[in-house]
Amino acid sequence: MIATLALLLGLRFGAPGVVVVTGPAGEVRVPVRSGPAGAPMVPASQLVAALDGSVTTDGVWAEVVVARQPFRFLVGAPLYIFSSQLQTLAAPVWLTRDTLYLPLQFVAEIIPYYLGERYRYDPRRGRLEDLGRRAAPASNVARLPNGLRPGHIVTIDPGHGGVDPGNPGTYFPRGVREKDVTLQVGLLLRDELKRRGVGVRMTRTTDSLIALGDRGGYCTAACDLFVSLHVNSLARRRGYTQIRGFETYFLAEARTEDAARVARMENDAVRFETGESQGPMTGGLDFILKDLQLNEHLRESARVAELVQKNLKVVHTGDDRGVKQAGFMVLTTARRPAILVEMGYSTNPQDGRFLTSRKSQRSMASAIAEAIVEYLREYERKTGAADSGGSR
Ligand SMILES: [Zn+2]
């Protein structure tokens, strides 16, 4: 009775009674039934047979391979892993009487999203169209709709947090500090990147403190890029509220006094970790310069910084203050290309409003995400050129 009701509800919300998989092998009809949670489900074995894929399970994990791409599902949970990224499902994967059921979402959304080059889904007719393997593809790696290979991971580091509020946010609404704005934009950036098929690791998703030296550790071998988000501010002096705008840093020795000042300010967060001020960064620069020699990602970092700055210019109402270099401690520990974005000045009234408006936070997140995708595409082209030379 409950199952029937759920099925009816499913139908009412557009779930078909069968999905038809069409492809070189003709048409295969895969039944859709309602799962325990009421969501429409498809039997995995019949689905992969129609897709010329495979499914194996040990009762805990189920691996479904489609177009040579493995999707790993956690049985009984609404979770799956693709390209090393844990993702959520609309309903739990369901194992009953030796039959494994996957949410219809896998057919309707996930396959067309990740394997869009090969599969298209028509929700009106409940049809998944297999366009077949393209003749002599440039690469046999499936690509996302935006041209990227799946599997990229970007670490987002919302600056400050917990007992370290960052700058006090002179022109932010009452009670809002730098750490709040960096987290808000960081979470939006995460969503924007995920929507573009880029995996994301966050150094924090809540109001918590992470040691500066540890933040970079979130971006090691399997990470493509480290992005730290901050808000700038100036000390009180004549005309200090006039300065506004955004700037993007990559790691290097500070070129200007202002860049050195910003680095000192952000590095100063170290004192929250021990509870006492360590004063100016004595010895810190040596450490940074030594690290710099080990950091072979300078050119990449500078390129991302340039793209981020270019895209922010389109959406930001403040001044384009350019790409800069400075010795940020948070960047030295990242073993991959790394940038730090100062998204505006909280000591300027217009920037203060801009940085705390949801709408402009969204447009900044989207602009940064686009820049990152552009960078990753360039990087793939550069490294991919070498690949295809060898495989030909
Ligand atoms: Zn900061």
Coordinates of C-alpha atoms and ligand atoms in Angstrom, one line a residue:
M1 CA 0.0 0.0 0.0
I2 CA 2.7 2.4 1.0
A3 CA 4.8 1.3 -1.9
T4 CA 1.9 1.8 -4.3
L5 CA 1.3 5.3 -2.9
A6 CA 4.9 6.1 -3.2
L7 CA 5.0 4.8 -6.8
L8 CA 2.0 7.0 -7.6
L9 CA 3.7 10.0 -6.0
G10 CA 6.8 9.2 -8.0
L11 CA 4.7 9.1 -11.2
R12 CA 3.0 12.3 -10.3
F13 CA 6.4 14.0 -10.0
G14 CA 7.5 12.7 -13.4
A15 CA 9.3 9.4 -12.8
P16 CA 8.6 7.0 -15.7
G17 CA 7.5 3.4 -15.2
V18 CA 10.4 2.3 -17.3
V19 CA 13.4 3.9 -18.7
V20 CA 14.4 3.1 -22.3
V21 CA 18.1 2.9 -23.0
T22 CA 18.7 3.4 -26.7
G23 CA 22.0 2.8 -28.4
P24 CA 23.9 0.9 -31.0
A25 CA 22.5 -2.3 -29.5
G26 CA 18.9 -1.2 -30.0
E27 CA 16.4 -0.4 -27.3
V28 CA 16.4 -1.9 -23.8
R29 CA 13.6 -1.3 -21.4
V30 CA 14.6 -1.1 -17.7
P31 CA 11.8 -1.1 -15.2
V32 CA 11.6 1.6 -12.6
R33 CA 10.2 0.8 -9.2
S34 CA 9.7 2.6 -6.0
G35 CA 12.3 2.1 -3.3
P36 CA 11.8 2.0 0.5
A37 CA 12.2 5.8 0.7
G38 CA 9.6 6.3 -2.1
A39 CA 12.2 7.4 -4.6
P40 CA 12.1 5.8 -8.1
M41 CA 14.8 3.1 -8.4
V42 CA 16.3 1.1 -11.3
P43 CA 17.8 -2.4 -11.0
A44 CA 21.6 -2.0 -11.5
S45 CA 22.2 -5.2 -13.3
Q46 CA 19.6 -4.6 -16.0
L47 CA 20.8 -1.0 -16.4
V48 CA 24.4 -1.8 -16.9
A49 CA 23.5 -4.7 -19.3
A50 CA 21.7 -2.1 -21.4
L51 CA 24.7 0.3 -21.1
D52 CA 27.3 -2.5 -21.8
G53 CA 28.8 -1.8 -18.4
S54 CA 29.3 -3.9 -15.3
V55 CA 28.3 -4.0 -11.6
T56 CA 30.0 -5.8 -8.8
T57 CA 29.2 -5.6 -5.1
D58 CA 30.7 -7.0 -1.8
G59 CA 27.5 -6.0 0.0
V60 CA 29.1 -2.8 1.4
W61 CA 30.2 -1.1 -1.8
A62 CA 28.8 -1.5 -5.3
E63 CA 31.0 -0.6 -8.2
V64 CA 29.1 0.3 -11.4
V65 CA 31.2 0.9 -14.5
V66 CA 29.7 2.8 -17.3
A67 CA 31.7 3.8 -20.4
R68 CA 34.8 2.6 -18.5
Q69 CA 34.2 5.1 -15.7
P70 CA 33.7 3.6 -12.2
F71 CA 31.0 4.9 -9.9
R72 CA 31.2 3.4 -6.4
F73 CA 28.0 3.4 -4.3
L74 CA 27.8 2.8 -0.6
V75 CA 25.0 0.2 -0.2
G76 CA 22.2 1.4 2.0
A77 CA 23.4 5.0 1.9
P78 CA 22.7 8.0 -0.4
L79 CA 26.3 8.3 -1.3
Y80 CA 28.6 7.5 -4.2
I81 CA 32.2 8.2 -5.1
F82 CA 33.2 9.4 -8.6
S83 CA 36.7 10.6 -9.4
S84 CA 37.7 10.3 -5.8
Q85 CA 34.9 12.7 -4.8
L86 CA 32.2 11.7 -2.3
Q87 CA 28.8 12.9 -3.6
T88 CA 25.3 12.6 -2.4
L89 CA 22.3 10.8 -4.0
A90 CA 18.6 11.7 -4.0
A91 CA 17.9 8.3 -2.2
P92 CA 19.9 5.5 -0.7
V93 CA 21.2 2.6 -2.8
W94 CA 19.0 -0.4 -2.1
L95 CA 20.0 -4.0 -1.9
T96 CA 17.1 -6.5 -1.7
R97 CA 17.0 -10.2 -2.5
D98 CA 20.3 -10.0 -4.3
T99 CA 19.1 -7.2 -6.5
L100 CA 20.9 -3.9 -6.3
Y101 CA 18.7 -0.8 -7.0
L102 CA 20.1 2.6 -7.9
P103 CA 18.1 5.8 -7.7
L104 CA 16.7 6.8 -11.1
Q105 CA 18.7 10.0 -10.5
F106 CA 21.8 8.0 -11.7
V107 CA 20.2 7.6 -15.1
A108 CA 18.5 11.0 -15.3
E109 CA 21.2 13.2 -13.9
I110 CA 24.5 11.6 -13.0
I111 CA 25.3 9.7 -16.1
P112 CA 24.4 12.6 -18.5
Y113 CA 26.3 15.0 -16.3
Y114 CA 29.6 13.2 -16.0
L115 CA 29.4 11.2 -19.3
G116 CA 27.6 13.9 -21.3
E117 CA 29.8 13.3 -24.3
R118 CA 28.2 9.9 -24.7
Y119 CA 24.8 9.9 -23.0
R120 CA 21.8 12.1 -23.1
Y121 CA 18.7 11.8 -21.1
D122 CA 15.2 12.9 -22.2
P123 CA 13.1 13.3 -19.0
R124 CA 9.9 13.7 -21.0
R125 CA 10.1 10.3 -22.7
G126 CA 12.2 8.6 -20.0
R127 CA 14.9 7.8 -22.5
L128 CA 18.7 7.6 -22.1
E129 CA 20.3 7.8 -25.4
D130 CA 23.7 6.2 -25.9
L131 CA 25.4 8.2 -28.6
G132 CA 28.1 5.5 -28.9
R133 CA 31.8 5.9 -28.6
R134 CA 33.0 8.7 -30.9
A135 CA 35.2 7.6 -33.8
A136 CA 38.8 8.2 -32.8
P137 CA 38.3 10.5 -29.9
A138 CA 41.3 12.8 -29.1
S139 CA 41.4 11.2 -25.7
N140 CA 39.5 8.2 -24.2
V141 CA 39.0 10.1 -21.0
A142 CA 35.4 11.3 -20.6
R143 CA 35.1 15.0 -20.4
L144 CA 32.7 17.2 -18.6
P145 CA 30.3 19.6 -20.5
N146 CA 32.8 22.4 -19.9
G147 CA 35.6 20.5 -21.5
L148 CA 37.4 19.5 -18.3
R149 CA 38.4 16.1 -17.4
P150 CA 36.6 14.9 -14.3
G151 CA 38.7 14.4 -11.2
H152 CA 40.1 17.8 -10.5
I153 CA 40.3 18.9 -6.8
V154 CA 40.6 22.4 -5.5
T155 CA 41.1 23.2 -1.9
I156 CA 39.2 26.3 -0.7
D157 CA 40.5 28.0 2.4
P158 CA 38.1 30.5 4.0
G159 CA 40.6 32.7 5.9
H160 CA 40.6 32.9 9.7
G161 CA 37.8 31.3 11.9
G162 CA 37.0 30.5 15.5
V163 CA 38.8 32.7 17.9
D164 CA 40.6 34.4 15.0
P165 CA 38.0 36.8 13.6
G166 CA 40.3 38.3 10.9
N167 CA 39.8 42.0 10.5
P168 CA 36.9 43.5 12.5
G169 CA 34.9 44.6 9.4
T170 CA 34.6 48.3 10.0
Y171 CA 31.9 48.7 7.3
F172 CA 30.3 45.3 7.6
P173 CA 26.9 45.0 9.3
R174 CA 27.1 44.7 13.1
G175 CA 28.7 41.5 14.3
V176 CA 30.0 40.4 10.9
R177 CA 33.7 39.9 10.7
E178 CA 36.2 38.9 8.0
K179 CA 36.0 35.2 9.0
D180 CA 32.2 35.2 8.3
V181 CA 32.6 36.7 4.9
T182 CA 35.4 34.4 3.8
L183 CA 33.3 31.4 4.9
Q184 CA 30.2 32.6 3.1
V185 CA 32.0 33.2 -0.2
G186 CA 34.0 29.9 0.4
L187 CA 30.9 27.9 0.6
L188 CA 29.4 29.6 -2.4
L189 CA 32.6 28.9 -4.3
R190 CA 32.5 25.3 -3.4
D191 CA 29.0 25.0 -4.9
E192 CA 30.0 26.9 -8.0
L193 CA 33.0 24.6 -8.5
K194 CA 31.0 21.4 -7.9
R195 CA 28.4 22.6 -10.4
R196 CA 31.3 22.8 -12.9
G197 CA 32.3 19.2 -12.1
V198 CA 35.4 20.2 -10.0
G199 CA 35.9 18.4 -6.7
V200 CA 36.4 20.6 -3.7
R201 CA 38.1 20.1 -0.3
M202 CA 37.4 22.8 2.3
T203 CA 39.9 23.7 5.1
R204 CA 36.8 24.6 7.1
T205 CA 33.0 24.6 6.7
T206 CA 32.2 26.0 10.1
D207 CA 33.4 28.8 12.3
S208 CA 36.6 27.0 13.4
L209 CA 40.3 27.8 13.7
I210 CA 42.8 25.9 11.6
A211 CA 46.5 26.6 12.2
L212 CA 48.0 28.6 9.3
G213 CA 50.7 26.0 8.9
D214 CA 48.2 23.2 8.5
R215 CA 45.9 24.9 6.0
G216 CA 48.2 24.2 3.1
G217 CA 48.3 20.5 4.0
Y218 CA 44.8 20.2 2.6
C219 CA 46.3 20.6 -0.8
T220 CA 49.0 18.0 -1.5
A221 CA 49.5 15.4 -4.3
A222 CA 45.9 14.9 -5.4
C223 CA 45.0 18.6 -5.3
D224 CA 45.2 20.9 -8.3
L225 CA 45.0 24.3 -6.6
F226 CA 44.8 26.0 -3.2
V227 CA 42.7 29.1 -2.9
S228 CA 42.7 31.1 0.2
L229 CA 40.0 33.8 0.6
H230 CA 40.4 37.0 2.7
V231 CA 39.1 40.5 3.2
N232 CA 41.6 43.4 3.3
S233 CA 41.5 46.3 5.8
L234 CA 43.7 49.4 6.5
A235 CA 44.8 50.9 9.8
R236 CA 43.3 54.3 10.6
R237 CA 45.0 57.1 8.9
R238 CA 44.1 60.0 6.8
G239 CA 41.8 58.9 4.0
Y240 CA 42.0 55.2 4.8
T241 CA 38.3 54.6 4.1
Q242 CA 38.8 55.7 0.5
I243 CA 40.8 52.7 -0.6
R244 CA 38.8 49.9 -2.1
G245 CA 39.0 47.0 -4.5
F246 CA 40.3 43.5 -4.9
E247 CA 43.7 41.9 -5.4
T248 CA 45.0 38.4 -5.9
Y249 CA 48.3 37.2 -4.5
F250 CA 50.6 34.3 -5.3
L251 CA 53.5 33.3 -3.2
A252 CA 56.8 35.1 -3.6
E253 CA 58.9 37.6 -1.8
A254 CA 56.8 40.8 -1.4
R255 CA 57.6 43.3 -4.1
T256 CA 56.0 46.3 -2.5
E257 CA 55.5 47.7 1.0
D258 CA 51.8 47.4 0.7
A259 CA 52.0 43.7 -0.3
A260 CA 54.4 43.1 2.6
R261 CA 51.8 44.8 4.9
V262 CA 49.0 42.6 3.7
A263 CA 51.2 39.5 4.2
R264 CA 52.2 40.6 7.7
M265 CA 48.5 41.2 8.6
E266 CA 47.4 37.7 7.3
N267 CA 50.4 36.0 8.8
D268 CA 49.6 37.6 12.1
A269 CA 46.8 35.0 12.6
V270 CA 49.6 32.7 13.9
R271 CA 49.2 34.4 17.3
F272 CA 45.8 32.9 17.7
E273 CA 47.2 29.5 17.6
T274 CA 49.4 29.9 20.6
G275 CA 47.4 32.5 22.4
E276 CA 50.2 35.0 22.3
S277 CA 51.6 37.4 19.8
Q278 CA 54.7 36.3 18.1
G279 CA 55.3 39.9 17.0
P280 CA 56.6 40.6 13.5
M281 CA 57.6 37.7 11.4
T282 CA 61.2 37.4 12.6
G283 CA 62.8 34.5 10.8
G284 CA 59.5 33.9 8.9
L285 CA 60.8 35.3 5.7
D286 CA 63.8 33.0 5.6
F287 CA 61.4 30.1 6.0
I288 CA 59.3 31.4 3.2
L289 CA 62.2 32.1 0.8
K290 CA 63.6 28.7 1.4
D291 CA 60.2 27.2 0.7
L292 CA 60.0 29.3 -2.4
Q293 CA 62.9 27.5 -3.9
L294 CA 61.0 24.2 -3.4
N295 CA 57.8 25.7 -4.9
E296 CA 58.0 25.0 -8.6
H297 CA 54.4 26.1 -9.1
L298 CA 55.1 29.8 -9.3
R299 CA 54.1 30.2 -12.9
E300 CA 50.9 28.3 -12.5
S301 CA 50.1 30.2 -9.3
A302 CA 50.7 33.5 -11.1
R303 CA 48.5 32.4 -14.0
V304 CA 45.5 31.5 -11.8
A305 CA 45.9 34.8 -9.9
E306 CA 45.8 36.6 -13.2
L307 CA 42.6 34.8 -14.4
V308 CA 40.9 35.3 -11.0
Q309 CA 41.7 39.0 -11.1
K310 CA 40.5 39.3 -14.7
N311 CA 37.1 37.7 -13.9
L312 CA 36.6 39.6 -10.6
K313 CA 37.0 42.8 -12.5
V314 CA 33.8 42.0 -14.4
V315 CA 31.6 41.6 -11.3
H316 CA 33.4 43.8 -8.6
T317 CA 32.4 47.4 -8.1
G318 CA 35.7 48.3 -6.5
D319 CA 39.1 48.9 -8.1
D320 CA 41.2 46.3 -9.8
R321 CA 44.3 46.4 -7.6
G322 CA 46.1 43.8 -9.7
V323 CA 48.0 40.6 -9.2
K324 CA 50.6 40.8 -6.5
Q325 CA 53.2 38.7 -4.8
A326 CA 53.9 38.3 -1.2
G327 CA 55.1 35.8 1.4
F328 CA 51.9 34.4 2.8
M329 CA 52.6 31.6 5.3
V330 CA 49.3 29.9 4.4
L331 CA 50.5 29.5 0.8
T332 CA 54.0 28.2 1.6
T333 CA 52.7 24.9 3.0
A334 CA 50.6 24.1 -0.1
R335 CA 52.6 21.9 -2.3
R336 CA 50.6 22.8 -5.3
P337 CA 49.8 26.1 -7.1
A338 CA 48.3 28.5 -4.5
I339 CA 46.7 31.9 -4.5
L340 CA 45.2 34.2 -1.9
V341 CA 42.3 36.5 -2.9
E342 CA 41.8 39.7 -1.0
M343 CA 38.2 40.3 -2.1
G344 CA 37.9 43.9 -1.0
Y345 CA 38.3 46.3 1.9
S346 CA 36.1 46.2 5.0
T347 CA 37.4 49.7 5.8
N348 CA 35.6 51.1 2.7
P349 CA 31.9 51.7 2.9
Q350 CA 31.1 50.5 -0.6
D351 CA 33.3 47.4 -0.4
G352 CA 31.8 46.7 3.0
R353 CA 28.4 46.6 1.5
F354 CA 29.5 44.7 -1.6
L355 CA 31.3 42.0 0.4
T356 CA 28.3 41.3 2.6
S357 CA 25.6 41.3 -0.1
R358 CA 24.5 37.8 -0.9
K359 CA 24.2 38.7 -4.6
S360 CA 27.7 40.0 -5.0
Q361 CA 29.1 37.1 -2.9
R362 CA 27.5 34.8 -5.4
S363 CA 28.8 36.7 -8.4
M364 CA 32.3 36.8 -6.9
A365 CA 32.1 33.0 -6.3
S366 CA 31.0 32.4 -9.8
A367 CA 33.7 34.6 -11.3
I368 CA 36.4 32.9 -9.3
A369 CA 35.0 29.4 -10.2
E370 CA 35.1 30.3 -13.9
A371 CA 38.7 31.5 -13.6
I372 CA 39.7 28.2 -11.9
V373 CA 38.0 26.2 -14.7
E374 CA 39.7 28.3 -17.3
Y375 CA 43.1 27.7 -15.6
L376 CA 42.4 23.9 -15.3
R377 CA 41.5 23.8 -19.0
E378 CA 44.7 25.6 -19.9
Y379 CA 46.7 23.3 -17.6
E380 CA 45.1 20.2 -19.2
R381 CA 45.9 21.5 -22.7
K382 CA 49.5 22.0 -21.6
T383 CA 50.0 18.6 -20.0
G384 CA 47.5 16.8 -22.4
A385 CA 49.6 17.8 -25.4
A386 CA 52.5 15.8 -24.1
D387 CA 50.1 12.8 -23.4
S388 CA 48.6 12.6 -26.8
G389 CA 52.1 12.8 -28.4
G390 CA 53.0 9.6 -26.6
S391 CA 49.8 7.7 -27.2
R392 CA 49.6 8.2 -31.0
Ligands
ZN1 ZN 42.5 37.7 6.3

